[in-house]
CSV table of C-alpha atoms in Angstrom, one decimal:
chain,number,residue,atom,x,y,z
A,18,MET,CA,-30.1,-34.4,16.6
A,19,PRO,CA,-33.0,-34.9,19.0
A,20,GLU,CA,-35.9,-36.6,17.2
A,21,LEU,CA,-39.5,-37.3,18.2
A,22,PRO,CA,-38.7,-39.5,21.2
A,23,GLU,CA,-36.0,-37.1,22.6
A,24,VAL,CA,-38.3,-34.1,22.1
A,25,GLU,CA,-41.1,-35.9,23.8
A,26,PHE,CA,-38.9,-36.6,26.7
A,27,SER,CA,-38.2,-32.9,26.9
A,28,ARG,CA,-41.9,-32.1,26.8
A,29,ARG,CA,-42.7,-34.5,29.6
A,30,LEU,CA,-39.9,-33.1,31.7
A,31,VAL,CA,-41.4,-29.6,31.4
A,32,GLN,CA,-44.9,-30.8,31.8
A,33,LYS,CA,-44.1,-32.5,35.1
A,34,SER,CA,-42.0,-29.6,36.4
A,35,LEU,CA,-43.6,-26.4,35.2
A,36,ALA,CA,-47.3,-27.0,34.5
A,37,LYS,CA,-49.6,-24.6,36.4
A,38,LYS,CA,-46.7,-22.7,37.8
A,39,ARG,CA,-46.1,-18.9,37.5
A,40,ILE,CA,-42.9,-17.5,36.0
A,41,SER,CA,-41.3,-15.1,38.6
A,42,ALA,CA,-38.1,-14.2,36.6
A,43,VAL,CA,-36.7,-14.6,33.1
A,44,LYS,CA,-33.0,-14.5,32.1
A,45,VAL,CA,-32.0,-14.4,28.4
A,46,ALA,CA,-28.4,-15.0,27.1
A,47,ASN,CA,-26.9,-12.7,24.6
A,48,ASP,CA,-27.3,-15.0,21.6
A,49,LYS,CA,-29.4,-13.5,18.7
A,50,ILE,CA,-29.0,-16.7,16.6
A,51,VAL,CA,-30.8,-19.0,19.1
A,52,CYS,CA,-33.0,-16.3,20.7
A,53,GLN,CA,-34.9,-15.0,17.6
A,54,VAL,CA,-37.0,-12.4,19.5
A,55,PRO,CA,-35.7,-9.4,21.5
A,56,ALA,CA,-34.8,-10.3,25.1
A,57,GLY,CA,-37.3,-7.8,26.3
A,58,ARG,CA,-40.2,-9.7,24.8
A,59,LEU,CA,-39.1,-13.0,26.5
A,60,LYS,CA,-38.6,-11.2,29.8
A,61,ALA,CA,-42.2,-10.0,29.5
A,62,LEU,CA,-43.3,-13.5,30.2
A,63,LYS,CA,-42.6,-12.8,33.9
A,64,GLY,CA,-45.8,-13.1,35.9
A,65,ARG,CA,-47.5,-15.4,33.5
A,66,THR,CA,-48.4,-19.0,34.2
A,67,VAL,CA,-47.4,-22.1,32.1
A,68,LYS,CA,-50.6,-24.1,31.5
A,69,GLN,CA,-49.0,-27.0,29.7
A,70,CYS,CA,-46.1,-27.9,27.4
A,71,ARG,CA,-47.1,-29.2,24.0
A,72,ARG,CA,-45.3,-30.8,21.1
A,73,TRP,CA,-45.8,-31.7,17.4
A,74,GLY,CA,-43.0,-33.4,15.6
A,75,LYS,CA,-39.8,-31.6,16.8
A,76,GLN,CA,-41.5,-28.4,17.7
A,77,LEU,CA,-42.2,-27.5,21.4
A,78,TRP,CA,-44.2,-24.7,22.9
A,79,PHE,CA,-45.6,-23.6,26.3
A,80,GLU,CA,-49.3,-22.8,26.4
A,81,MET,CA,-49.6,-19.8,28.7
A,82,ASP,CA,-52.6,-18.4,30.7
A,83,LYS,CA,-52.4,-15.3,28.5
A,84,GLY,CA,-50.2,-13.7,25.9
A,85,PRO,CA,-47.9,-15.3,23.4
A,86,SER,CA,-46.5,-18.8,23.7
A,87,PRO,CA,-42.7,-19.4,23.9
A,88,MET,CA,-41.7,-21.8,21.1
A,89,PHE,CA,-38.6,-24.0,21.0
A,90,HIS,CA,-36.7,-26.1,18.5
A,91,LEU,CA,-33.8,-28.1,20.0
A,92,GLY,CA,-31.8,-28.1,16.7
A,93,MET,CA,-28.8,-30.4,16.8
A,94,THR,CA,-27.8,-30.4,20.5
A,95,GLY,CA,-30.4,-28.4,22.4
A,96,SER,CA,-31.7,-29.6,25.7
A,97,PHE,CA,-34.3,-28.7,28.3
A,98,HIS,CA,-33.1,-28.6,31.9
A,99,VAL,CA,-34.8,-28.5,35.2
A,100,LYS,CA,-32.6,-27.9,38.2
A,101,GLY,CA,-32.0,-31.1,40.1
A,102,ARG,CA,-33.4,-33.4,37.5
A,103,ASN,CA,-31.7,-35.4,34.7
A,104,SER,CA,-31.9,-33.8,31.3
A,105,LEU,CA,-31.8,-35.3,27.8
A,106,LYS,CA,-28.8,-37.6,27.2
A,107,TYR,CA,-27.0,-37.5,23.8
A,108,VAL,CA,-25.1,-40.5,22.6
A,109,ARG,CA,-22.0,-38.6,21.7
A,110,LEU,CA,-22.1,-35.7,24.2
A,111,LYS,CA,-21.0,-35.6,27.8
A,112,GLU,CA,-23.9,-35.9,30.2
A,113,ASP,CA,-24.7,-32.7,32.1
A,114,ASP,CA,-24.6,-32.7,35.9
A,115,PRO,CA,-28.1,-31.8,37.1
A,116,LYS,CA,-26.6,-30.1,40.2
A,117,THR,CA,-24.7,-27.6,38.1
A,118,TRP,CA,-26.8,-24.4,37.5
A,119,PRO,CA,-27.2,-22.7,35.2
A,120,PRO,CA,-26.3,-25.4,32.7
A,121,LYS,CA,-23.4,-24.8,30.4
A,122,PHE,CA,-24.4,-23.0,27.1
A,123,TRP,CA,-27.8,-21.9,28.5
A,124,LYS,CA,-29.9,-19.6,26.3
A,125,VAL,CA,-32.9,-18.8,28.4
A,126,GLU,CA,-33.8,-19.4,32.0
A,127,PHE,CA,-37.2,-19.3,33.8
A,128,GLN,CA,-37.4,-19.1,37.5
A,129,MET,CA,-40.8,-20.3,38.8
A,130,SER,CA,-42.7,-18.9,41.8
A,131,ASP,CA,-42.2,-22.2,43.8
A,132,GLY,CA,-38.4,-22.1,43.2
A,133,THR,CA,-38.3,-24.5,40.2
A,134,CYS,CA,-35.7,-23.4,37.6
A,135,PHE,CA,-35.9,-24.2,33.9
A,136,ALA,CA,-33.4,-23.5,31.2
A,137,MET,CA,-32.7,-24.4,27.5
A,138,SER,CA,-29.1,-24.9,26.5
A,139,ASP,CA,-27.6,-25.4,23.1
A,140,PRO,CA,-23.8,-25.8,22.6
A,141,ARG,CA,-23.9,-25.8,18.8
A,142,ARG,CA,-26.5,-23.0,18.4
A,143,PHE,CA,-28.8,-24.7,15.9
A,144,GLY,CA,-31.7,-24.5,18.3
A,145,ARG,CA,-34.3,-21.7,18.1
A,146,ILE,CA,-36.4,-19.8,20.7
A,147,GLY,CA,-39.3,-17.6,19.6
A,148,LEU,CA,-42.8,-16.3,20.6
A,149,SER,CA,-46.1,-16.9,18.8
A,150,THR,CA,-49.6,-15.7,19.3
A,151,SER,CA,-50.9,-18.4,16.9
A,152,VAL,CA,-48.7,-21.5,17.0
A,153,TRP,CA,-50.5,-23.5,14.3
A,154,GLU,CA,-50.2,-20.7,11.8
A,155,GLU,CA,-46.4,-20.4,12.2
A,156,PRO,CA,-44.5,-21.4,9.0
A,157,CYS,CA,-42.7,-24.2,10.8
A,158,MET,CA,-46.0,-25.7,11.9
A,159,ALA,CA,-48.4,-25.0,9.0
A,160,LYS,CA,-47.0,-27.7,6.6
A,161,MET,CA,-46.1,-30.4,9.1
A,162,GLY,CA,-47.2,-34.0,8.4
A,163,PHE,CA,-48.7,-36.4,10.9
A,164,ASP,CA,-47.1,-37.0,14.3
A,165,PRO,CA,-46.4,-40.8,14.6
A,166,LEU,CA,-47.1,-40.7,18.4
A,167,LEU,CA,-50.0,-38.3,18.5
A,168,GLN,CA,-51.8,-38.9,15.2
A,169,MET,CA,-50.6,-41.9,13.3
A,170,PRO,CA,-52.8,-42.3,10.2
A,171,ARG,CA,-54.7,-45.4,9.3
A,172,VAL,CA,-52.7,-47.8,7.1
A,173,GLU,CA,-55.0,-47.0,4.2
A,174,ASP,CA,-54.3,-43.3,4.5
A,175,PHE,CA,-50.6,-44.0,5.0
A,176,ALA,CA,-50.5,-46.0,1.8
A,177,ARG,CA,-52.2,-43.2,-0.1
A,178,GLN,CA,-49.7,-40.7,1.1
A,179,LEU,CA,-46.8,-42.9,0.1
A,180,ALA,CA,-48.4,-43.5,-3.3
A,181,ARG,CA,-48.0,-39.8,-4.1
A,182,ARG,CA,-44.3,-39.7,-3.3
A,183,SER,CA,-41.7,-40.5,-6.0
A,184,GLY,CA,-38.6,-40.1,-3.8
A,185,ASP,CA,-36.5,-42.7,-1.9
A,186,ILE,CA,-38.4,-44.0,1.1
A,187,LYS,CA,-35.8,-42.8,3.6
A,188,ALA,CA,-36.0,-39.3,2.1
A,189,VAL,CA,-39.8,-39.4,2.4
A,190,LEU,CA,-39.6,-40.5,6.0
A,191,LEU,CA,-37.3,-37.6,6.8
A,192,ASP,CA,-39.5,-35.0,5.1
A,193,GLN,CA,-41.3,-33.2,8.0
A,194,SER,CA,-44.3,-32.5,5.7
A,195,PHE,CA,-44.8,-36.3,5.6
A,196,ALA,CA,-43.9,-37.5,9.1
A,197,ALA,CA,-43.3,-34.8,11.7
A,198,GLY,CA,-40.5,-35.7,14.1
A,199,VAL,CA,-38.8,-38.5,12.2
A,200,GLY,CA,-35.0,-38.1,11.8
A,201,ASN,CA,-32.1,-40.2,10.8
A,202,TRP,CA,-32.0,-42.7,13.6
A,203,VAL,CA,-35.8,-43.3,13.7
A,204,ALA,CA,-35.9,-43.6,9.9
A,205,ASP,CA,-33.0,-46.1,9.9
A,206,GLU,CA,-34.6,-48.1,12.7
A,207,VAL,CA,-38.0,-48.3,11.0
A,208,LEU,CA,-36.6,-49.3,7.7
A,209,TYR,CA,-34.4,-51.9,9.3
A,210,GLN,CA,-37.3,-53.3,11.4
A,211,ALA,CA,-39.6,-53.3,8.3
A,212,ALA,CA,-36.8,-54.9,6.1
A,213,VAL,CA,-37.3,-52.1,3.5
A,214,HIS,CA,-34.3,-50.7,1.6
A,215,PRO,CA,-33.7,-46.9,2.2
A,216,GLN,CA,-33.4,-46.3,-1.6
A,217,ASP,CA,-36.6,-48.1,-2.6
A,218,VAL,CA,-39.0,-45.6,-4.3
A,219,ALA,CA,-41.9,-44.8,-1.9
A,220,LYS,CA,-44.7,-45.1,-4.5
A,221,ASN,CA,-43.4,-48.5,-5.7
A,222,LEU,CA,-43.5,-50.2,-2.3
A,223,SER,CA,-45.5,-53.4,-2.2
A,224,PRO,CA,-48.6,-53.5,0.0
A,225,ASN,CA,-46.8,-55.8,2.5
A,226,ALA,CA,-43.9,-53.3,2.7
A,227,VAL,CA,-46.3,-50.4,3.3
A,228,LYS,CA,-48.0,-52.3,6.1
A,229,ALA,CA,-44.6,-53.2,7.6
A,230,LEU,CA,-43.5,-49.6,7.5
A,231,HIS,CA,-46.7,-48.4,9.1
A,232,ARG,CA,-46.5,-50.9,11.9
A,233,THR,CA,-42.8,-50.4,12.7
A,234,LEU,CA,-43.0,-46.6,12.6
A,235,ARG,CA,-45.7,-46.7,15.2
A,236,GLN,CA,-44.0,-49.4,17.3
A,237,VAL,CA,-40.5,-47.8,17.2
A,238,VAL,CA,-41.7,-44.4,18.2
A,239,LYS,CA,-44.0,-45.7,20.9
A,240,LYS,CA,-41.3,-48.0,22.4
A,241,ALA,CA,-38.7,-45.2,22.4
A,242,CYS,CA,-41.1,-42.8,24.1
A,243,GLN,CA,-42.2,-45.5,26.7
A,244,VAL,CA,-38.6,-45.6,28.0
A,245,ASN,CA,-38.2,-41.8,27.8
A,246,ALA,CA,-35.7,-41.9,25.0
A,247,ASP,CA,-33.2,-43.7,27.2
A,248,ALA,CA,-31.1,-45.5,24.6
A,249,LYS,CA,-29.8,-48.0,27.3
A,250,LYS,CA,-33.4,-49.3,27.5
A,251,PHE,CA,-34.0,-49.8,23.8
A,252,PRO,CA,-34.2,-53.5,22.8
A,253,ARG,CA,-30.7,-54.8,22.3
A,254,THR,CA,-31.7,-56.1,18.9
A,255,TRP,CA,-32.3,-52.5,17.7
A,256,LEU,CA,-30.0,-51.2,15.0
A,257,PHE,CA,-29.7,-48.0,17.0
A,258,HIS,CA,-27.0,-49.6,19.2
A,259,TYR,CA,-24.7,-50.3,16.2
A,260,ARG,CA,-25.3,-47.5,13.7
A,261,TRP,CA,-22.4,-45.4,15.3
A,262,GLU,CA,-20.1,-47.8,16.9
A,263,LEU,CA,-19.6,-50.0,13.8
A,264,GLU,CA,-19.5,-53.1,16.0
A,265,PRO,CA,-21.0,-56.6,15.3
A,266,PHE,CA,-24.3,-57.4,16.9
A,267,GLU,CA,-24.0,-59.0,20.3
A,268,GLY,CA,-24.0,-62.8,20.0
A,269,GLY,CA,-23.7,-62.6,16.2
A,270,LEU,CA,-21.2,-64.2,13.8
A,271,PRO,CA,-17.4,-63.8,14.2
A,272,ALA,CA,-15.9,-60.4,13.4
A,273,ASP,CA,-14.6,-61.5,10.1
A,274,SER,CA,-18.1,-62.6,8.9
A,275,THR,CA,-19.6,-59.2,8.6
A,276,THR,CA,-21.2,-57.0,5.9
A,277,TRP,CA,-22.0,-53.4,5.7
A,278,LEU,CA,-25.5,-52.0,5.4
A,279,GLU,CA,-25.6,-48.6,3.9
A,280,LEU,CA,-28.4,-46.4,5.4
A,281,GLY,CA,-27.8,-43.1,3.7
A,282,PRO,CA,-25.4,-41.0,5.8
A,283,VAL,CA,-24.2,-43.9,8.0
A,284,GLU,CA,-22.8,-47.4,7.4
A,285,VAL,CA,-23.7,-50.1,9.9
A,286,LYS,CA,-21.5,-53.1,10.4
A,287,ALA,CA,-23.4,-56.2,11.4
A,288,PRO,CA,-23.7,-59.9,10.5
A,289,SER,CA,-26.0,-60.3,7.5
A,290,LEU,CA,-28.1,-63.0,9.1
A,291,ARG,CA,-29.4,-60.3,11.4
A,292,MET,CA,-30.1,-58.0,8.6
A,293,ALA,CA,-32.8,-60.2,7.3
A,294,LYS,CA,-36.4,-60.4,8.5
A,295,ASP,CA,-37.6,-63.9,8.1
A,296,VAL,CA,-41.2,-63.4,6.9
A,297,LYS,CA,-42.0,-67.1,7.1
A,298,SER,CA,-40.9,-67.5,10.7
A,299,GLY,CA,-42.3,-64.2,11.8
A,300,PHE,CA,-38.9,-63.1,13.2
A,301,SER,CA,-38.8,-59.4,14.0
A,302,PRO,CA,-35.8,-57.7,15.7
A,303,LEU,CA,-38.3,-55.3,17.3
A,304,GLU,CA,-39.7,-58.1,19.4
A,305,GLY,CA,-36.3,-59.3,20.5
A,306,ALA,CA,-36.7,-62.9,19.2
A,307,PRO,CA,-33.6,-64.8,18.3
A,308,PRO,CA,-32.8,-64.6,14.6
A,309,PRO,CA,-33.6,-67.7,12.5
A,310,THR,CA,-30.9,-69.8,10.8
A,311,CYS,CA,-30.4,-69.0,7.2
A,312,PRO,CA,-30.9,-72.4,5.4
A,313,PRO,CA,-29.5,-71.4,2.0
A,314,CYS,CA,-26.1,-70.4,3.3
A,315,ASN,CA,-26.0,-72.0,6.8
A,316,GLY,CA,-23.7,-69.2,7.9
A,317,ARG,CA,-20.8,-70.0,5.5
A,318,ARG,CA,-19.4,-66.8,4.2
A,319,GLU,CA,-18.5,-67.9,0.7
A,320,ILE,CA,-22.1,-68.6,0.0
A,321,TRP,CA,-23.5,-66.1,2.5
A,322,GLU,CA,-22.4,-63.2,0.3
A,323,ILE,CA,-24.9,-64.2,-2.4
A,324,CYS,CA,-27.5,-65.7,-0.1
A,325,PRO,CA,-31.0,-65.3,-1.8
A,326,ALA,CA,-32.7,-65.3,1.6
A,327,THR,CA,-30.9,-62.2,2.8
A,328,GLN,CA,-30.0,-60.5,-0.5
A,329,VAL,CA,-26.9,-59.1,1.1
A,330,GLU,CA,-23.7,-58.2,-0.8
A,331,THR,CA,-20.3,-57.7,0.9
A,332,LYS,CA,-18.7,-54.3,1.0
A,333,LYS,CA,-16.0,-55.6,-1.4
A,334,SER,CA,-18.5,-55.8,-4.2
A,335,GLY,CA,-19.1,-52.0,-3.9
A,336,LYS,CA,-22.8,-52.6,-4.3
A,337,VAL,CA,-25.6,-51.2,-2.1
A,338,MET,CA,-26.9,-53.9,0.2
A,339,LYS,CA,-30.5,-55.0,0.6
A,340,PRO,CA,-31.7,-56.6,3.8
A,341,TYR,CA,-34.7,-58.5,2.4
A,342,LEU,CA,-37.1,-58.4,-0.5
A,343,ASN,CA,-40.0,-56.0,0.1
A,344,ASP,CA,-42.7,-58.5,-0.7
């Protein structure tokens, strides 16, 4: 599912391609699940000008010179396309050819007065297209939390919000009323970088853990947006590269010296020494620094399984693994 960085990539694509241009024609596919307003209402956008494309969390909308704003949610596999330009790349989906038009599974298409062509596609049909005369009063917008890229709260306010939450920290991060735009991969990455276990209770986190979460949430989202959500440009030390493939970290321990880190719906296979964030040495995977040696176990598996510095259990034990103590 596209999360904040991927949705921000889509916003920038439209902003660069459609801003201040007039819509000369509108085509709407016969799909009442994705297109949640009558086709005639969308076609009435013809002749209107796109002032800018805006985003909050995973919601996108076009500000128009007059009339209602078209609103978009990309769902699981939705994408924005501009003819001749590269669109959003999903890890597990075949990349679209920008020269093929209209794109496969298109749902709506805008043709602009200067010849630019825009479309939204969605093969799995979990995306949504609508119209709104008051975007911020829409149910999907009214209860959204802060946007980590646009309005990251101060650490003190962040701590106060967490103190009111009694759920697991990963569930809290995924709650759009807390942090708009955060999904599975961002939450997993942030928790990994902050060395906070996904099942730790939010209100019980130590002050140091809260500060680490605040810092890494801001940094992960900012970095992912800086590279336009291009996963190939994410730091090689990021968990993102290993959460699906189940392969050991590059340059890590031998394949038979691995553990499993359970992060909710996914299991990540990686050497435990790279699970730990060494607070004393200041090692952070986010910064791409080489991981420190673990003195208590020195890389020997028979002791490494109970290493107090990493607090990691092997999958054989059947226990949930913990990368590092929160404090």
